[in-house]
Amino acid sequence: MCGICLVAVLANANGAHIVKKGETLYSIATANKVSVQRLMSENGITKPTSLQIGRRLTIPGTSSKKKTASISLKTSTVTRSSSSVTKSKTVIIDPGHGGRDKGAVWGGVRESDLNLKTAFKLEYYLKRAGYKVVMTRRSDRYVSLMSRAAIANRYRNAVFVSIHYNATRETWVHGGETFHGGSSTSRYLASSLQRNLVSHCKVRNRGARYAGFTVLHNTKCPAALVECGFISNAKERARCNTSSFQDAAARSILAGIERWDRAY
Ligand SMILES: [Zn+2]
């Protein structure tokens, strides 16, 4: 048994694997006898290139399931219900921009790409938490603002969350902010999303407030637009461009929706 195989067996016994230098999704998947696709979906990975050294991966399989089961037995009822009960609401995830509309572009980073990456991670976490999910786009393509609202308006008992990254010529500006269209439910949703964004992503709190954005005013359901961070600020751009930041942003949006969902 070579060193790598030994690591893989140990990892599988624990149901987790810490990514080491030189490893790829393919090598980890092969060593653990799972498909690359399954490994990616289990860990909310949308692009194989986003794998980072030191990242903790959950290895799908019997051992990890056993571990998950034993953990959930020890956790509180609240945790168990939030991860296993099917929720009644449909979450419309709207990754901002796409296609010919790239959104903000700074330092070679395209906002439309970050929005989509974060959206895929959010889709994974929402589904795992029991929500039904609809995406307004799943690839780098243009979708008009009215079409995005129209997609949301096809669903009853829905909630709409648009994902964006911010930019300004004032490159020292940084932080996260969330917008709503003025209704009381949307206002509560925006403040819940904003509170969780700040605590999960450790970004400066620029607050939750009203905005006249088309997607917020043409959706019939509660709606909010999250600006996760400023890619015009070099330091924040470097953070926003990491898989771990996008992951934290996605988790924060899930937490914000769950908090709001418990109130409405
Ligand atoms: Zn945007």
Short mmCIF file of C-alpha atoms and ligand atoms in Angstrom, two decimals:
data_model
loop_
_atom_site.label_atom_id
_atom_site.label_comp_id
_atom_site.label_asym_id
_atom_site.label_seq_id
_atom_site.Cartn_x
_atom_site.Cartn_y
_atom_site.Cartn_z
CA MET A 1 0.00 0.00 0.00
CA CYS A 2 1.54 3.30 -1.04
CA GLY A 3 1.46 6.40 1.12
CA ILE A 4 -1.33 8.02 -0.86
CA CYS A 5 -3.56 4.93 -0.62
CA LEU A 6 -2.98 4.76 3.13
CA VAL A 7 -4.04 8.39 3.46
CA ALA A 8 -7.10 7.67 1.35
CA VAL A 9 -8.17 4.69 3.48
CA LEU A 10 -7.71 6.70 6.67
CA ALA A 11 -9.66 9.55 5.14
CA ASN A 12 -12.51 7.28 4.15
CA ALA A 13 -12.68 5.83 7.64
CA ASN A 14 -13.23 9.35 8.92
CA GLY A 15 -15.51 10.32 6.01
CA ALA A 16 -13.28 13.32 5.27
CA HIS A 17 -10.11 14.13 3.40
CA ILE A 18 -7.79 17.11 3.66
CA VAL A 19 -6.50 18.13 0.21
CA LYS A 20 -2.73 17.94 -0.09
CA LYS A 21 -0.27 19.41 -2.56
CA GLY A 22 -0.33 17.61 -5.90
CA GLU A 23 -3.74 16.03 -5.37
CA THR A 24 -6.58 16.48 -7.80
CA LEU A 25 -10.27 15.72 -7.54
CA TYR A 26 -9.66 12.82 -9.89
CA SER A 27 -6.86 11.33 -7.75
CA ILE A 28 -8.89 11.70 -4.54
CA ALA A 29 -12.01 10.26 -6.18
CA THR A 30 -10.09 7.30 -7.61
CA ALA A 31 -8.34 6.56 -4.29
CA ASN A 32 -11.68 6.58 -2.50
CA LYS A 33 -13.54 4.63 -5.22
CA VAL A 34 -16.13 7.35 -5.84
CA SER A 35 -16.90 9.27 -9.00
CA VAL A 36 -15.50 12.79 -9.48
CA GLN A 37 -19.03 14.05 -10.03
CA ARG A 38 -20.24 12.57 -6.72
CA LEU A 39 -17.26 14.00 -4.87
CA MET A 40 -17.98 17.42 -6.39
CA SER A 41 -21.70 17.40 -5.61
CA GLU A 42 -21.10 16.13 -2.04
CA ASN A 43 -18.82 19.10 -1.43
CA GLY A 44 -20.61 21.77 -3.42
CA ILE A 45 -17.72 22.07 -5.88
CA THR A 46 -18.73 23.51 -9.23
CA LYS A 47 -15.38 23.59 -11.00
CA PRO A 48 -12.58 21.02 -10.55
CA THR A 49 -10.03 23.85 -10.76
CA SER A 50 -11.42 25.41 -7.57
CA LEU A 51 -9.85 22.68 -5.37
CA GLN A 52 -7.55 24.21 -2.76
CA ILE A 53 -4.77 22.70 -0.67
CA GLY A 54 -5.90 22.22 2.93
CA ARG A 55 -9.58 22.08 2.03
CA ARG A 56 -11.57 19.47 3.95
CA LEU A 57 -13.55 17.25 1.60
CA THR A 58 -16.39 14.95 2.63
CA ILE A 59 -15.91 11.55 1.03
CA PRO A 60 -19.26 10.12 -0.02
CA GLY A 61 -19.77 6.50 1.04
CA THR A 62 -20.88 4.19 3.84
CA SER A 63 -18.31 5.35 6.36
CA SER A 64 -19.11 9.03 5.98
CA LYS A 65 -22.85 8.31 6.16
CA LYS A 66 -22.33 6.41 9.41
CA LYS A 67 -20.37 9.35 10.75
CA THR A 68 -23.04 11.82 9.69
CA ALA A 69 -25.72 9.69 11.31
CA SER A 70 -23.85 9.47 14.60
CA ILE A 71 -23.24 13.22 14.61
CA SER A 72 -26.87 14.06 13.93
CA LEU A 73 -27.94 11.83 16.82
CA LYS A 74 -25.81 13.92 19.15
CA THR A 75 -26.91 17.30 17.79
CA SER A 76 -29.94 19.23 18.85
CA THR A 77 -33.41 18.86 17.40
CA VAL A 78 -33.05 22.25 15.73
CA THR A 79 -29.98 21.13 13.76
CA ARG A 80 -31.58 17.84 12.76
CA SER A 81 -34.82 19.42 11.61
CA SER A 82 -33.02 22.11 9.59
CA SER A 83 -31.02 19.53 7.65
CA SER A 84 -33.58 16.80 7.05
CA VAL A 85 -37.11 18.26 6.89
CA THR A 86 -38.38 19.19 3.45
CA LYS A 87 -39.13 22.89 3.40
CA SER A 88 -42.28 24.26 1.79
CA LYS A 89 -40.63 27.26 0.16
CA THR A 90 -38.96 27.41 -3.22
CA VAL A 91 -35.82 29.52 -3.33
CA ILE A 92 -35.18 31.30 -6.60
CA ILE A 93 -31.42 31.86 -6.84
CA ASP A 94 -30.52 34.64 -9.25
CA PRO A 95 -26.81 34.75 -10.14
CA GLY A 96 -26.49 38.37 -11.35
CA HIS A 97 -25.36 39.26 -14.90
CA GLY A 98 -23.94 36.61 -17.31
CA GLY A 99 -23.12 36.27 -21.01
CA ARG A 100 -22.60 39.67 -22.66
CA ASP A 101 -23.34 41.33 -19.31
CA LYS A 102 -20.27 40.52 -17.24
CA GLY A 103 -21.16 42.89 -14.39
CA ALA A 104 -18.14 44.47 -12.73
CA VAL A 105 -14.71 43.45 -14.06
CA TRP A 106 -11.66 44.31 -11.94
CA GLY A 107 -8.17 42.83 -11.94
CA GLY A 108 -9.22 40.09 -14.35
CA VAL A 109 -12.06 38.99 -12.03
CA ARG A 110 -15.55 38.95 -13.55
CA GLU A 111 -18.47 39.53 -11.24
CA SER A 112 -20.74 37.30 -13.35
CA ASP A 113 -18.39 34.35 -12.69
CA LEU A 114 -18.25 34.92 -8.93
CA ASN A 115 -22.04 35.26 -8.82
CA LEU A 116 -22.51 31.91 -10.57
CA LYS A 117 -19.91 30.10 -8.44
CA THR A 118 -21.53 31.38 -5.25
CA ALA A 119 -24.98 30.48 -6.60
CA PHE A 120 -24.00 26.86 -7.25
CA LYS A 121 -22.67 26.54 -3.73
CA LEU A 122 -25.88 28.06 -2.37
CA GLU A 123 -27.95 25.66 -4.46
CA TYR A 124 -26.09 22.76 -2.89
CA TYR A 125 -26.59 24.02 0.69
CA LEU A 126 -30.26 24.90 0.15
CA LYS A 127 -31.07 21.48 -1.32
CA ARG A 128 -29.24 19.80 1.53
CA ALA A 129 -31.37 21.83 3.95
CA GLY A 130 -34.54 20.61 2.24
CA TYR A 131 -35.46 23.58 0.03
CA LYS A 132 -36.66 23.37 -3.54
CA VAL A 133 -34.34 25.47 -5.70
CA VAL A 134 -34.72 27.21 -9.05
CA MET A 135 -31.78 28.98 -10.73
CA THR A 136 -32.41 31.85 -13.15
CA ARG A 137 -29.24 30.80 -15.02
CA ARG A 138 -26.89 27.83 -14.73
CA SER A 139 -24.23 28.92 -17.21
CA ASP A 140 -22.49 32.02 -18.51
CA ARG A 141 -25.47 33.30 -20.48
CA TYR A 142 -27.43 36.52 -20.66
CA VAL A 143 -30.84 36.60 -18.97
CA SER A 144 -32.76 39.89 -18.91
CA LEU A 145 -33.82 41.38 -15.60
CA MET A 146 -37.51 41.03 -16.48
CA SER A 147 -36.99 37.36 -17.43
CA ARG A 148 -35.38 36.74 -14.04
CA ALA A 149 -38.42 38.22 -12.29
CA ALA A 150 -40.76 36.27 -14.59
CA ILE A 151 -39.03 32.99 -13.66
CA ALA A 152 -39.59 33.77 -9.97
CA ASN A 153 -43.24 34.69 -10.58
CA ARG A 154 -43.99 31.19 -11.88
CA TYR A 155 -43.65 29.80 -8.35
CA ARG A 156 -45.94 30.06 -5.34
CA ASN A 157 -44.54 30.29 -1.84
CA ALA A 158 -41.17 31.38 -3.21
CA VAL A 159 -38.37 33.65 -2.10
CA PHE A 160 -35.96 35.38 -4.51
CA VAL A 161 -32.30 36.02 -3.75
CA SER A 162 -30.09 37.77 -6.30
CA ILE A 163 -26.33 37.27 -5.85
CA HIS A 164 -23.87 40.00 -6.79
CA TYR A 165 -20.40 41.32 -6.07
CA ASN A 166 -19.93 45.06 -5.86
CA ALA A 167 -17.64 47.65 -7.47
CA THR A 168 -16.95 51.37 -7.35
CA ARG A 169 -14.30 53.74 -8.68
CA GLU A 170 -13.55 54.55 -5.04
CA THR A 171 -11.29 51.54 -4.69
CA TRP A 172 -10.79 51.92 -0.94
CA VAL A 173 -14.48 51.08 -0.34
CA HIS A 174 -15.14 47.53 0.86
CA GLY A 175 -17.81 45.51 2.65
CA GLY A 176 -21.08 43.71 2.06
CA GLU A 177 -24.56 45.14 1.64
CA THR A 178 -28.05 43.83 0.93
CA PHE A 179 -30.99 45.49 -0.81
CA HIS A 180 -34.76 45.04 -0.70
CA GLY A 181 -37.74 46.48 -2.56
CA GLY A 182 -39.58 47.93 0.42
CA SER A 183 -42.12 45.31 1.61
CA SER A 184 -41.89 44.29 5.24
CA THR A 185 -41.09 40.63 4.43
CA SER A 186 -38.38 41.65 1.94
CA ARG A 187 -36.98 44.11 4.46
CA TYR A 188 -36.75 41.40 7.09
CA LEU A 189 -35.21 39.01 4.53
CA ALA A 190 -32.57 41.57 3.56
CA SER A 191 -31.61 42.34 7.15
CA SER A 192 -31.40 38.62 7.99
CA LEU A 193 -29.19 38.00 4.93
CA GLN A 194 -27.03 41.01 5.75
CA ARG A 195 -26.53 40.04 9.39
CA ASN A 196 -25.42 36.54 8.39
CA LEU A 197 -23.22 37.78 5.52
CA VAL A 198 -21.28 39.99 7.94
CA SER A 199 -20.86 37.28 10.57
CA HIS A 200 -19.95 34.45 8.13
CA CYS A 201 -17.73 36.39 5.70
CA LYS A 202 -16.23 38.93 8.14
CA VAL A 203 -16.92 41.79 5.74
CA ARG A 204 -17.58 45.39 6.76
CA ASN A 205 -21.29 45.92 7.44
CA ARG A 206 -22.65 48.43 4.91
CA GLY A 207 -26.21 47.63 5.98
CA ALA A 208 -29.47 46.46 4.45
CA ARG A 209 -31.55 49.09 2.67
CA TYR A 210 -34.11 49.94 0.01
CA ALA A 211 -33.18 50.04 -3.69
CA GLY A 212 -35.19 50.48 -6.88
CA PHE A 213 -33.63 47.52 -8.72
CA THR A 214 -35.78 45.96 -11.46
CA VAL A 215 -35.54 42.39 -10.13
CA LEU A 216 -36.65 43.50 -6.66
CA HIS A 217 -39.67 45.41 -7.92
CA ASN A 218 -40.94 42.92 -10.49
CA THR A 219 -40.87 39.80 -8.33
CA LYS A 220 -44.11 39.10 -6.51
CA CYS A 221 -42.45 37.08 -3.77
CA PRO A 222 -40.17 38.42 -1.02
CA ALA A 223 -36.90 39.40 -2.67
CA ALA A 224 -33.43 40.61 -1.75
CA LEU A 225 -30.18 41.34 -3.56
CA VAL A 226 -26.93 40.52 -1.81
CA GLU A 227 -23.67 42.29 -2.70
CA CYS A 228 -21.17 39.94 -1.07
CA GLY A 229 -18.08 42.17 -1.32
CA PHE A 230 -16.26 44.75 -3.47
CA ILE A 231 -14.10 43.40 -6.28
CA SER A 232 -12.91 46.97 -6.98
CA ASN A 233 -10.99 46.80 -3.69
CA ALA A 234 -7.82 44.74 -4.32
CA LYS A 235 -7.73 43.14 -0.89
CA GLU A 236 -11.41 42.24 -0.88
CA ARG A 237 -11.23 41.09 -4.51
CA ALA A 238 -8.55 38.57 -3.57
CA ARG A 239 -10.83 37.23 -0.82
CA CYS A 240 -13.99 37.21 -2.96
CA ASN A 241 -12.14 35.27 -5.66
CA THR A 242 -11.49 32.31 -3.33
CA SER A 243 -13.67 29.24 -3.14
CA SER A 244 -13.68 29.52 0.66
CA PHE A 245 -15.14 33.06 0.61
CA GLN A 246 -17.81 32.06 -1.92
CA ASP A 247 -18.58 29.05 0.27
CA ALA A 248 -18.94 31.27 3.36
CA ALA A 249 -21.17 33.65 1.39
CA ALA A 250 -23.37 30.75 0.28
CA ARG A 251 -23.64 29.41 3.83
CA SER A 252 -24.49 32.89 5.08
CA ILE A 253 -27.31 33.22 2.56
CA LEU A 254 -28.68 29.81 3.61
CA ALA A 255 -28.55 30.90 7.27
CA GLY A 256 -30.23 34.20 6.41
CA ILE A 257 -33.03 32.48 4.49
CA GLU A 258 -33.57 29.91 7.27
CA ARG A 259 -33.78 32.66 9.88
CA TRP A 260 -36.28 34.58 7.77
CA ASP A 261 -38.21 31.39 6.94
CA ARG A 262 -38.75 30.66 10.63
CA ALA A 263 -40.40 34.07 11.02
CA TYR A 264 -42.62 33.94 7.89
ZN ZN B 1 -23.92 43.05 -10.07
#
